[in-house]
mmCIF file of C-alpha atoms in Angstrom:
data_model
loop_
_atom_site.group_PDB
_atom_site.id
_atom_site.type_symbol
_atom_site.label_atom_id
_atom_site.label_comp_id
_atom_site.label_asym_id
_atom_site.label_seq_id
_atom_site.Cartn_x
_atom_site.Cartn_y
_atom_site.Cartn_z
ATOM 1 C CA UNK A 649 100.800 119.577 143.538
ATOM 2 C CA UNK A 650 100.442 118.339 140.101
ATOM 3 C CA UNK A 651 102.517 115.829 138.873
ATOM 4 C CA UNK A 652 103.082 115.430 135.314
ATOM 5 C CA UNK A 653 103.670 112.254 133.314
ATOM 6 C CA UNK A 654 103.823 113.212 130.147
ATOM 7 C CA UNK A 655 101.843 111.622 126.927
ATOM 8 C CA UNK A 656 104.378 109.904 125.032
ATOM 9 C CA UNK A 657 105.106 110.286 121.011
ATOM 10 C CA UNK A 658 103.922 107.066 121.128
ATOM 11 C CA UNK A 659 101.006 106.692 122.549
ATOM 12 C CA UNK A 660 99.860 110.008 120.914
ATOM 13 C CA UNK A 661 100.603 107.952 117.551
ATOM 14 C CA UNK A 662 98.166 105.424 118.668
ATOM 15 C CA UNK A 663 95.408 107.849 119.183
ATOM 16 C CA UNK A 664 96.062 109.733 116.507
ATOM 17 C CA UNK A 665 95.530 106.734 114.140
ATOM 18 C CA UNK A 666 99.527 105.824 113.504
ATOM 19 C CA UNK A 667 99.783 110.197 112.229
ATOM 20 C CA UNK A 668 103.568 110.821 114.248
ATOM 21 C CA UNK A 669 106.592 109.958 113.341
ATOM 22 C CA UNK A 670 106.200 109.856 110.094
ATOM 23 C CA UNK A 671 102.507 108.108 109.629
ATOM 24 C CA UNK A 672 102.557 105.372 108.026
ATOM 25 C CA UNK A 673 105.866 105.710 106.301
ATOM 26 C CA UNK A 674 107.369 103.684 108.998
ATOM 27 C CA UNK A 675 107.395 99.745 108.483
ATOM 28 C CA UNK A 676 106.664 97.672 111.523
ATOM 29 C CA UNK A 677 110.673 96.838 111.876
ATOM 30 C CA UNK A 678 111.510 100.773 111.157
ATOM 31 C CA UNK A 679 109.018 101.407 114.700
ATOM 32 C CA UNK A 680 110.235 98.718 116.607
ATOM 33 C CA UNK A 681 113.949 99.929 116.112
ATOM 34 C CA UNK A 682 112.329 103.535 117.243
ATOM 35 C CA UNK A 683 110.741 101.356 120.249
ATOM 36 C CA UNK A 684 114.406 99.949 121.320
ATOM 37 C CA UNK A 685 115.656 103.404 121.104
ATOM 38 C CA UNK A 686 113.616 105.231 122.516
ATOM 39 C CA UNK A 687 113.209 103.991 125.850
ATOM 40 C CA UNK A 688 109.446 105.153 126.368
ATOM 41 C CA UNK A 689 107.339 102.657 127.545
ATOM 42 C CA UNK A 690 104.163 104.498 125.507
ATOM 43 C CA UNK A 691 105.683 103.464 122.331
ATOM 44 C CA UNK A 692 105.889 99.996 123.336
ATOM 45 C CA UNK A 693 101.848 100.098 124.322
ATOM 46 C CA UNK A 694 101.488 101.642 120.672
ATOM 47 C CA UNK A 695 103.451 99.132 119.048
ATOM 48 C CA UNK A 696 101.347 96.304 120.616
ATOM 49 C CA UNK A 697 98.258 97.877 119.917
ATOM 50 C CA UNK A 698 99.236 98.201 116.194
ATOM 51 C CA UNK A 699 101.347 94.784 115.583
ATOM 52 C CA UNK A 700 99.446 92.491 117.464
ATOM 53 C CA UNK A 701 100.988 89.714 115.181
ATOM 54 C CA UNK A 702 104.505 91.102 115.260
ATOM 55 C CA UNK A 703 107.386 88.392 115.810
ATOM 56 C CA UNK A 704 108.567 91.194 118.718
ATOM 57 C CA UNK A 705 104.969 90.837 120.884
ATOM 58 C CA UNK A 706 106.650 88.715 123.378
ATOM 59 C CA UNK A 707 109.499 91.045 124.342
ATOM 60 C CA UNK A 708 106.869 94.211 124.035
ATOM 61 C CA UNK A 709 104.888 92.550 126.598
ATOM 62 C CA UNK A 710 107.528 91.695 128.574
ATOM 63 C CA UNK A 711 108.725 95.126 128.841
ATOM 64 C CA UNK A 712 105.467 96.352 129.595
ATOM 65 C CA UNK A 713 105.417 93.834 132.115
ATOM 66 C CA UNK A 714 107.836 96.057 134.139
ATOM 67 C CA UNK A 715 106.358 98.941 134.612
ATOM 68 C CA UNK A 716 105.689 100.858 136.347
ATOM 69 C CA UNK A 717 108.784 102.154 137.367
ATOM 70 C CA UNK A 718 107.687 103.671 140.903
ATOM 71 C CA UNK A 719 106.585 101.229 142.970
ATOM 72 C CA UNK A 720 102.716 100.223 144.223
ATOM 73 C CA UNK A 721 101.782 102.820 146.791
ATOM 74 C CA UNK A 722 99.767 102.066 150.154
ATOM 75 C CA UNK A 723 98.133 105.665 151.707
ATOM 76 C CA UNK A 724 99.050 106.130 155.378
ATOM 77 C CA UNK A 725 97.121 109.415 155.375
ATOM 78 C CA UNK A 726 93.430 108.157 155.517
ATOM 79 C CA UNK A 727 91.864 111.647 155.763
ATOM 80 C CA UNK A 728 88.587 113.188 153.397
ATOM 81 C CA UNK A 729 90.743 115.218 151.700
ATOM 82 C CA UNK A 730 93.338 112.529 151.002
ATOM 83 C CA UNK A 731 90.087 110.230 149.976
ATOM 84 C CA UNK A 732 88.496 113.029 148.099
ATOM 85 C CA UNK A 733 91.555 113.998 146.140
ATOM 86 C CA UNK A 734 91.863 110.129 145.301
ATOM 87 C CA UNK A 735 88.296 109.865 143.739
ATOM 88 C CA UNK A 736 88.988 112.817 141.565
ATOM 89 C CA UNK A 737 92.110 112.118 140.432
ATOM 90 C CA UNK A 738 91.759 108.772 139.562
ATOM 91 C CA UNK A 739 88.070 109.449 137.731
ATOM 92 C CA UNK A 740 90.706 112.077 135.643
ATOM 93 C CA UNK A 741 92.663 110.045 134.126
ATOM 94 C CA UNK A 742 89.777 107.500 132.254
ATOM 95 C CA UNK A 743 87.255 111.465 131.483
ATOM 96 C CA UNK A 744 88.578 111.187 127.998
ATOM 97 C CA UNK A 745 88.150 107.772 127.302
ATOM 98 C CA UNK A 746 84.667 107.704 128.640
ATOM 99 C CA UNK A 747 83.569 109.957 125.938
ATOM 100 C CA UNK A 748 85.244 107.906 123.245
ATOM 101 C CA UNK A 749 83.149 105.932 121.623
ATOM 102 C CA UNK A 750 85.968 103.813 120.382
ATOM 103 C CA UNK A 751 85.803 102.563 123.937
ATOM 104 C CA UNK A 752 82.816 101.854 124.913
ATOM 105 C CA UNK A 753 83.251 98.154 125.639
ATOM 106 C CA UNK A 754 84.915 99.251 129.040
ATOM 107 C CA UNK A 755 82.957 100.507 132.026
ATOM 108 C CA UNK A 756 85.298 103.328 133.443
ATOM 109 C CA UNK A 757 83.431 102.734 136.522
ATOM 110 C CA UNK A 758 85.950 103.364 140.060
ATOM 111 C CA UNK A 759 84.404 101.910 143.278
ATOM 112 C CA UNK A 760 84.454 104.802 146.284
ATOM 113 C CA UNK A 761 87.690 104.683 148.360
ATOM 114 C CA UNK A 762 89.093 101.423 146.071
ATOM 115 C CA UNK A 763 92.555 102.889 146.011
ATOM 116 C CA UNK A 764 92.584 103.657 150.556
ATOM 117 C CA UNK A 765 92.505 99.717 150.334
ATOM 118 C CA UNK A 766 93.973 98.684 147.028
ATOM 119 C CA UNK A 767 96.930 100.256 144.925
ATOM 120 C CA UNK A 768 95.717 99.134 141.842
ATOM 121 C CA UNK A 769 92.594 99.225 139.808
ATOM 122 C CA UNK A 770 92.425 96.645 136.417
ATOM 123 C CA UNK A 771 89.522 97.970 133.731
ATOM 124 C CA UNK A 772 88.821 95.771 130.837
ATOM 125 C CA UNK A 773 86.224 95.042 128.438
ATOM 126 C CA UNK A 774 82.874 94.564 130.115
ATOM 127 C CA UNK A 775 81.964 90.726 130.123
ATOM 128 C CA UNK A 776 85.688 90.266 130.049
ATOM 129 C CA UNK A 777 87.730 87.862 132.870
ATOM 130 C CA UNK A 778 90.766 90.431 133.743
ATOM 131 C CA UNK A 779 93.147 87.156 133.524
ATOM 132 C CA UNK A 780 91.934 86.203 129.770
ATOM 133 C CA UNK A 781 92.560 89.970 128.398
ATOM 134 C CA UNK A 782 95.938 91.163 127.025
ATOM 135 C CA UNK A 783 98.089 93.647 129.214
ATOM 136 C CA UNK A 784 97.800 96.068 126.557
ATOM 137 C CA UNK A 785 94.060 95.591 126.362
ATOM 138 C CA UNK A 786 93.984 96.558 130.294
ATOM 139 C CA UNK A 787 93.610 100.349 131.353
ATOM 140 C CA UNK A 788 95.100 100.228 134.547
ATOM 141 C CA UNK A 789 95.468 102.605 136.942
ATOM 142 C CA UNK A 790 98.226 102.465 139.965
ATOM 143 C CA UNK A 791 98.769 104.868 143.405
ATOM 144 C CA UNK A 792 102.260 105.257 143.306
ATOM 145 C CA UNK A 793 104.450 106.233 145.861
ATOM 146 C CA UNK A 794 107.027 109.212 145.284
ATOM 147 C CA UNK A 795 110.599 108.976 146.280
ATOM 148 C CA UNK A 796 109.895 111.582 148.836
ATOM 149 C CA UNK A 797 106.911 110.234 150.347
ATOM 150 C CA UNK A 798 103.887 111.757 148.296
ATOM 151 C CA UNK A 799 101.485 109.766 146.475
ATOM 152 C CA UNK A 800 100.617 109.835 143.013
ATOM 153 C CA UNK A 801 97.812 108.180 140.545
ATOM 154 C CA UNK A 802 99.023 107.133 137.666
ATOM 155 C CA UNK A 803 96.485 105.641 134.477
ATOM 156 C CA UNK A 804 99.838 103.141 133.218
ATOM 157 C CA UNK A 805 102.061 103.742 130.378
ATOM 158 C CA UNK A 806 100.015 107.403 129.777
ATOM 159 C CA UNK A 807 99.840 110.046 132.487
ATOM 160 C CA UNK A 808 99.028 110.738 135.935
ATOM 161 C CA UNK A 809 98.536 113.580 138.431
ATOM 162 C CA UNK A 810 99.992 114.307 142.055
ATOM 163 C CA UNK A 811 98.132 114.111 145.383
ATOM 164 C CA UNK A 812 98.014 116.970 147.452
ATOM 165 C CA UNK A 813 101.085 117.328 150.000
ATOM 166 C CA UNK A 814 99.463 116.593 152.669
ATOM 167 C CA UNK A 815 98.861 112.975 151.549
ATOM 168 C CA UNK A 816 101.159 109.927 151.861
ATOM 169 C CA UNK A 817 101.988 106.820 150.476
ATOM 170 C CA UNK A 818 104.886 104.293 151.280
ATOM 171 C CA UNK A 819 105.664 101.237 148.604
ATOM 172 C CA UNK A 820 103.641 98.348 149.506
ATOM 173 C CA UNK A 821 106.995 96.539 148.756
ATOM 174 C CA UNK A 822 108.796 96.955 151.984
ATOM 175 C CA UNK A 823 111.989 96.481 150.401
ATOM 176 C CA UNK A 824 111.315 98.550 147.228
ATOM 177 C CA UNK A 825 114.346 101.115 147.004
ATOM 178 C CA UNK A 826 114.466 104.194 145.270
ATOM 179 C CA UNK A 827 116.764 105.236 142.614
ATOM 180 C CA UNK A 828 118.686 108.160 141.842
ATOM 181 C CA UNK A 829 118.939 109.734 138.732
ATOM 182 C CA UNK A 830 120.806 112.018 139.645
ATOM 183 C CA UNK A 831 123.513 109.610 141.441
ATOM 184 C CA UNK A 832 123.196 107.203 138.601
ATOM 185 C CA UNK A 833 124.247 109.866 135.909
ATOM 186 C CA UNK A 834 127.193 110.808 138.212
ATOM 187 C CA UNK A 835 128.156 107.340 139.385
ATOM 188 C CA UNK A 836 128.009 106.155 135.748
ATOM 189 C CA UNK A 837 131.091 109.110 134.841
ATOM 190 C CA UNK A 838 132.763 108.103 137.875
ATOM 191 C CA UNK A 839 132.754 104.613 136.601
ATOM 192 C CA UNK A 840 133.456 105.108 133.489
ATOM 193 C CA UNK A 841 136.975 107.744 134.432
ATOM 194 C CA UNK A 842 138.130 104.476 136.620
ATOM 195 C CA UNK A 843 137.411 101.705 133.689
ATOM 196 C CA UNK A 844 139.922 103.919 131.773
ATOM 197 C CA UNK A 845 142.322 104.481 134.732
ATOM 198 C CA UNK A 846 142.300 100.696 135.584
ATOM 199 C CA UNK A 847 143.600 100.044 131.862
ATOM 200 C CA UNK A 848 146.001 102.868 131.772
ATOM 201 C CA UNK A 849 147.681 101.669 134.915
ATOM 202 C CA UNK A 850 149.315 98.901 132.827
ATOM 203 C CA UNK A 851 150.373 101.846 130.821
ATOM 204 C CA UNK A 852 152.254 103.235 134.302
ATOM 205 C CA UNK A 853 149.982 105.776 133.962
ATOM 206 C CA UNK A 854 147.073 105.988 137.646
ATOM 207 C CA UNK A 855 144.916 109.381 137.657
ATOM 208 C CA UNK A 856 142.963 107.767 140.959
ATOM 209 C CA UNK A 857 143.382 110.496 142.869
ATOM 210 C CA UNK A 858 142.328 112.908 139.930
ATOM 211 C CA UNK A 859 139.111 110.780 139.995
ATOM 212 C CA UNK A 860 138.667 111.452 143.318
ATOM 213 C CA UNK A 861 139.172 114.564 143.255
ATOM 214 C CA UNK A 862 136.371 115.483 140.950
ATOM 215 C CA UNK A 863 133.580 113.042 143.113
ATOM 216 C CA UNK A 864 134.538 115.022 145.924
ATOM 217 C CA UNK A 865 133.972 118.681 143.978
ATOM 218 C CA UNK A 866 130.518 116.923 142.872
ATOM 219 C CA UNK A 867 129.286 116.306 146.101
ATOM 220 C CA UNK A 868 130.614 119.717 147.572
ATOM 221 C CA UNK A 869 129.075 121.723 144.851
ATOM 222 C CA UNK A 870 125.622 119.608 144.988
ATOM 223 C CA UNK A 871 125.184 120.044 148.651
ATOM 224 C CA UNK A 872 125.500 123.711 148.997
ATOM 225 C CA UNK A 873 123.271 123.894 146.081
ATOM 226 C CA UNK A 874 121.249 122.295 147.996
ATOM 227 C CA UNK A 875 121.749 124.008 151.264
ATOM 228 C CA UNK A 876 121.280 127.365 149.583
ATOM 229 C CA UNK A 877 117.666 126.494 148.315
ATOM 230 C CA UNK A 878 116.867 125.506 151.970
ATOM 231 C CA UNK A 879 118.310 128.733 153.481
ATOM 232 C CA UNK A 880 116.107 130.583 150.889
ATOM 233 C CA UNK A 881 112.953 128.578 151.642
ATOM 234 C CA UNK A 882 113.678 128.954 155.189
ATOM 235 C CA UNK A 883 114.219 132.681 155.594
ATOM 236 C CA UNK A 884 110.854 133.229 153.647
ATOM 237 C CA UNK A 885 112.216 134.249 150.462
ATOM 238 C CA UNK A 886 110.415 133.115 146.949
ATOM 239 C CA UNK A 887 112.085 129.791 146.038
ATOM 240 C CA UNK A 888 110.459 127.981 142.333
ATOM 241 C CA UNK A 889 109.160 124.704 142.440
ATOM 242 C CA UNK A 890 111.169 123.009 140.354
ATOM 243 C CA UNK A 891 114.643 124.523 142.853
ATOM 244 C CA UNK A 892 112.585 122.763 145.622
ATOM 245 C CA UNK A 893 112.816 119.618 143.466
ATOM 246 C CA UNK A 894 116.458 120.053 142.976
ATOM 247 C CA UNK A 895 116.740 120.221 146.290
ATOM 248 C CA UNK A 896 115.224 117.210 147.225
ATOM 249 C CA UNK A 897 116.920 115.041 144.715
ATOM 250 C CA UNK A 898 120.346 116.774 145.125
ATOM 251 C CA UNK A 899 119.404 115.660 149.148
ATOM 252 C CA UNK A 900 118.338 112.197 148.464
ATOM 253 C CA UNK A 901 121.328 111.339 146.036
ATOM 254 C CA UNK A 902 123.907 112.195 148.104
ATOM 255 C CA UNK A 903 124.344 109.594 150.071
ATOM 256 C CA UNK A 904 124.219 107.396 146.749
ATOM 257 C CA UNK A 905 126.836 109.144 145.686
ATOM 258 C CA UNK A 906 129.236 109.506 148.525
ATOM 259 C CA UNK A 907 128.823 105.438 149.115
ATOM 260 C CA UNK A 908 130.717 105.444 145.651
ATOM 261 C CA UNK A 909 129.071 102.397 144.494
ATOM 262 C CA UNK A 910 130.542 101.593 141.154
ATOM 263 C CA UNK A 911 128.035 101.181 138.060
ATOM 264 C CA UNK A 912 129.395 97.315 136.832
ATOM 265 C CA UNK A 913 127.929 97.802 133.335
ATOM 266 C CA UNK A 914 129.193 101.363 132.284
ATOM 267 C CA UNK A 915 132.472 100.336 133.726
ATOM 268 C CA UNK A 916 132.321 96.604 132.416
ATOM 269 C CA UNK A 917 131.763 98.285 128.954
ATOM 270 C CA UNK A 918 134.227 100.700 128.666
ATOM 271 C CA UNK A 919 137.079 98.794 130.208
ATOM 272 C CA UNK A 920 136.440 96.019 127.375
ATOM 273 C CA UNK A 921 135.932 98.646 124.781
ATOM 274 C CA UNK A 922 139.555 100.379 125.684
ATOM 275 C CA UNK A 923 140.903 97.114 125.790
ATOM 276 C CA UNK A 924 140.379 96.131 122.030
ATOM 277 C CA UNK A 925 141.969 99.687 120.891
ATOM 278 C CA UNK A 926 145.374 99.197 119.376
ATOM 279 C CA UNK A 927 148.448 99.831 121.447
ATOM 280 C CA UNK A 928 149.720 103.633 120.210
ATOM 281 C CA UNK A 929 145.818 104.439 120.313
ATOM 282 C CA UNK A 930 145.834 103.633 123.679
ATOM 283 C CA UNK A 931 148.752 105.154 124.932
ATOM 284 C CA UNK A 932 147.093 108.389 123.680
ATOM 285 C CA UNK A 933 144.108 107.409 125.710
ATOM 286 C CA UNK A 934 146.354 107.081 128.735
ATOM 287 C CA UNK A 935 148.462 110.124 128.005
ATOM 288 C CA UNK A 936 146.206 113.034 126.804
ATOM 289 C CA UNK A 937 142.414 111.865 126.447
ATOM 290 C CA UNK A 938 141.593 110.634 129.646
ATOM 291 C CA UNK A 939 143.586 113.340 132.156
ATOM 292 C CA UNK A 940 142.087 115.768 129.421
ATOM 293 C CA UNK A 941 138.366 113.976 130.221
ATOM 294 C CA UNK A 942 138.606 114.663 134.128
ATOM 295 C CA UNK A 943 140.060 118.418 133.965
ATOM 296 C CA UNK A 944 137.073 119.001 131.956
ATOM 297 C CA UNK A 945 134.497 117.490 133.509
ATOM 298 C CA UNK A 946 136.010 119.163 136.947
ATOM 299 C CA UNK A 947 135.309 122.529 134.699
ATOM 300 C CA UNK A 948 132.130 121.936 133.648
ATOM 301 C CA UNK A 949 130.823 121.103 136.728
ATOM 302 C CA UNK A 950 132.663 124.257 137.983
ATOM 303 C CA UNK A 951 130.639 126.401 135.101
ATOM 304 C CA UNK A 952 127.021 124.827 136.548
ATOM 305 C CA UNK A 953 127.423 125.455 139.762
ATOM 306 C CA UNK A 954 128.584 129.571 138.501
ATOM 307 C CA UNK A 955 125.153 129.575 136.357
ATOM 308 C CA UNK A 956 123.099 128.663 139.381
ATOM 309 C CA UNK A 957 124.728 130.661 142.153
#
């Protein structure tokens, strides 16, 4: 199965000589700002590739520094097709750049079965130590692990391509866990309806079991979503890809979400935020906004789960 990771607006900018988002219109500060906001690591790899000088080259290499995201895969299905669909993948991600001429100072050369032993492969310029050359000089290219136990390759901060489903990886990290979208998005309202409830309690005003209320319609509605794209994949019927993937991260974020773990910093934030409001402001907070805030988010959730039925 193919696995997309798509080519970010950045990166695409750096190929295409600094042509998107508005060429060359944008100052260095203007596309650092769109860096910070943007939260695509690509654009950060552009914007060291363009600045090198920049006073932010520090925190740009720091934050490319963390990726990637998924953690360092290790294959525990050592079979040809596994190995085969590792050579090919991996030799896909550097075909472009091998007929650039722009980069011919790096041998895209991939040793036979590297990644069945290694999960990552450094290329940099040939003659080049691999510890003297910048990060963002380095095309490096990762086996990932996936969330649900597939294996990916991955050419960092660009794109990368699935491994058949046959194949499997585990994080080489033992203690890598995975996180949940999914949960995080719904964990972060859930925070955020308490934050306000914990401030309008001093306003004798407690919609806790309002809150509670609406978790508890999430995770009802999200598991027989769930449960009805498993019936229909196993009776047979014609079930889309991407319901499949619902399923499996509707199946993997429950239990996130039913351990009700709060999200400190969306609840930190908005707690402090209500806290500053003047008093009558408030006390419309407490009395109409927030009960207002649940009943709707109860009736939008209601809505999705109609559209999908």
């Amino acid at each position: 199965m193919k696995i997309k990771f798509f080519l970010s607006i950045g990166f695409l900018f750096f190929l295409g000589g600094n042509a998107a988002l508005g060429g060359d219109l944008l100052d260095e500060e203007s596309r650092w700002k769109y860096v910070l906001e943007s939260n695509d690591i690509g654009s950060v790899h552009s914007f060291l590739l363009n600045y090198p000088n920049s006073v932010h080259v520090k925190q740009a290499r720091e934050m490319l520094a963390l990726y990637p995201k998924q953690p360092l895969g290790k294959l525990t299905t050592d079979t040809p097709v596994c190995r085969d669909a590792l050579s090919t993948r991996s030799a896909s991600q550097v075909s472009w750049y091998k007929k650039n001429e722009k980069y011919g100072m790096y041998d895209f050369i991939i040793p036979e079965n590297h990644f069945v032993s290694a999960p990552t492969l450094e290329i940099v310029p040939r003659g080049s130590s691999a510890d003297k050359v910048l990060l963002e000089n380095k095309f490096m290219i990762d086996l990932i692990a996936t969330k649900t136990g597939g294996c990916a390759i991955y050419l960092r901060w660009s794109s990368g391509s699935g491994l058949p489903a046959e194949c499997k990886c585990e994080p080489v990290d033992k203690n890598f866990e995975f996180e949940s979208d999914l949960a995080n998005g719904i964990l972060t309202d859930y925070s955020r309806m308490h934050a306000g409830n914990d401030v309008c309690k001093s306003h004798n005003k407690d919609y806790s079991a309002e809150i509670e209320k609406y978790l508890a319609e999430v995770i009802r509605l999200k598991k027989a979503r769930a449960d009805s794209i498993r019936k229909l994949k196993e009776t047979g019927k014609f079930v889309l890809p991407t319901e499949v993937g619902e399923m499996e991260d509707i199946y993997f974020a429950l239990p996130r979400i039913e351990k009700k773990t709060m999200q400190r910093t969306a609840y930190e934030k908005t707690k402090s935020e209500l806290e500053l409001r003047e008093l009558d402001k408030l006390g419309n907070f407490c009395e109409r906004q927030l009960p207002k805030d649940i009943s709707e988010a109860r009736s939008r959730l209601k809505a999705d789960s109609m559209k999908v039925q």
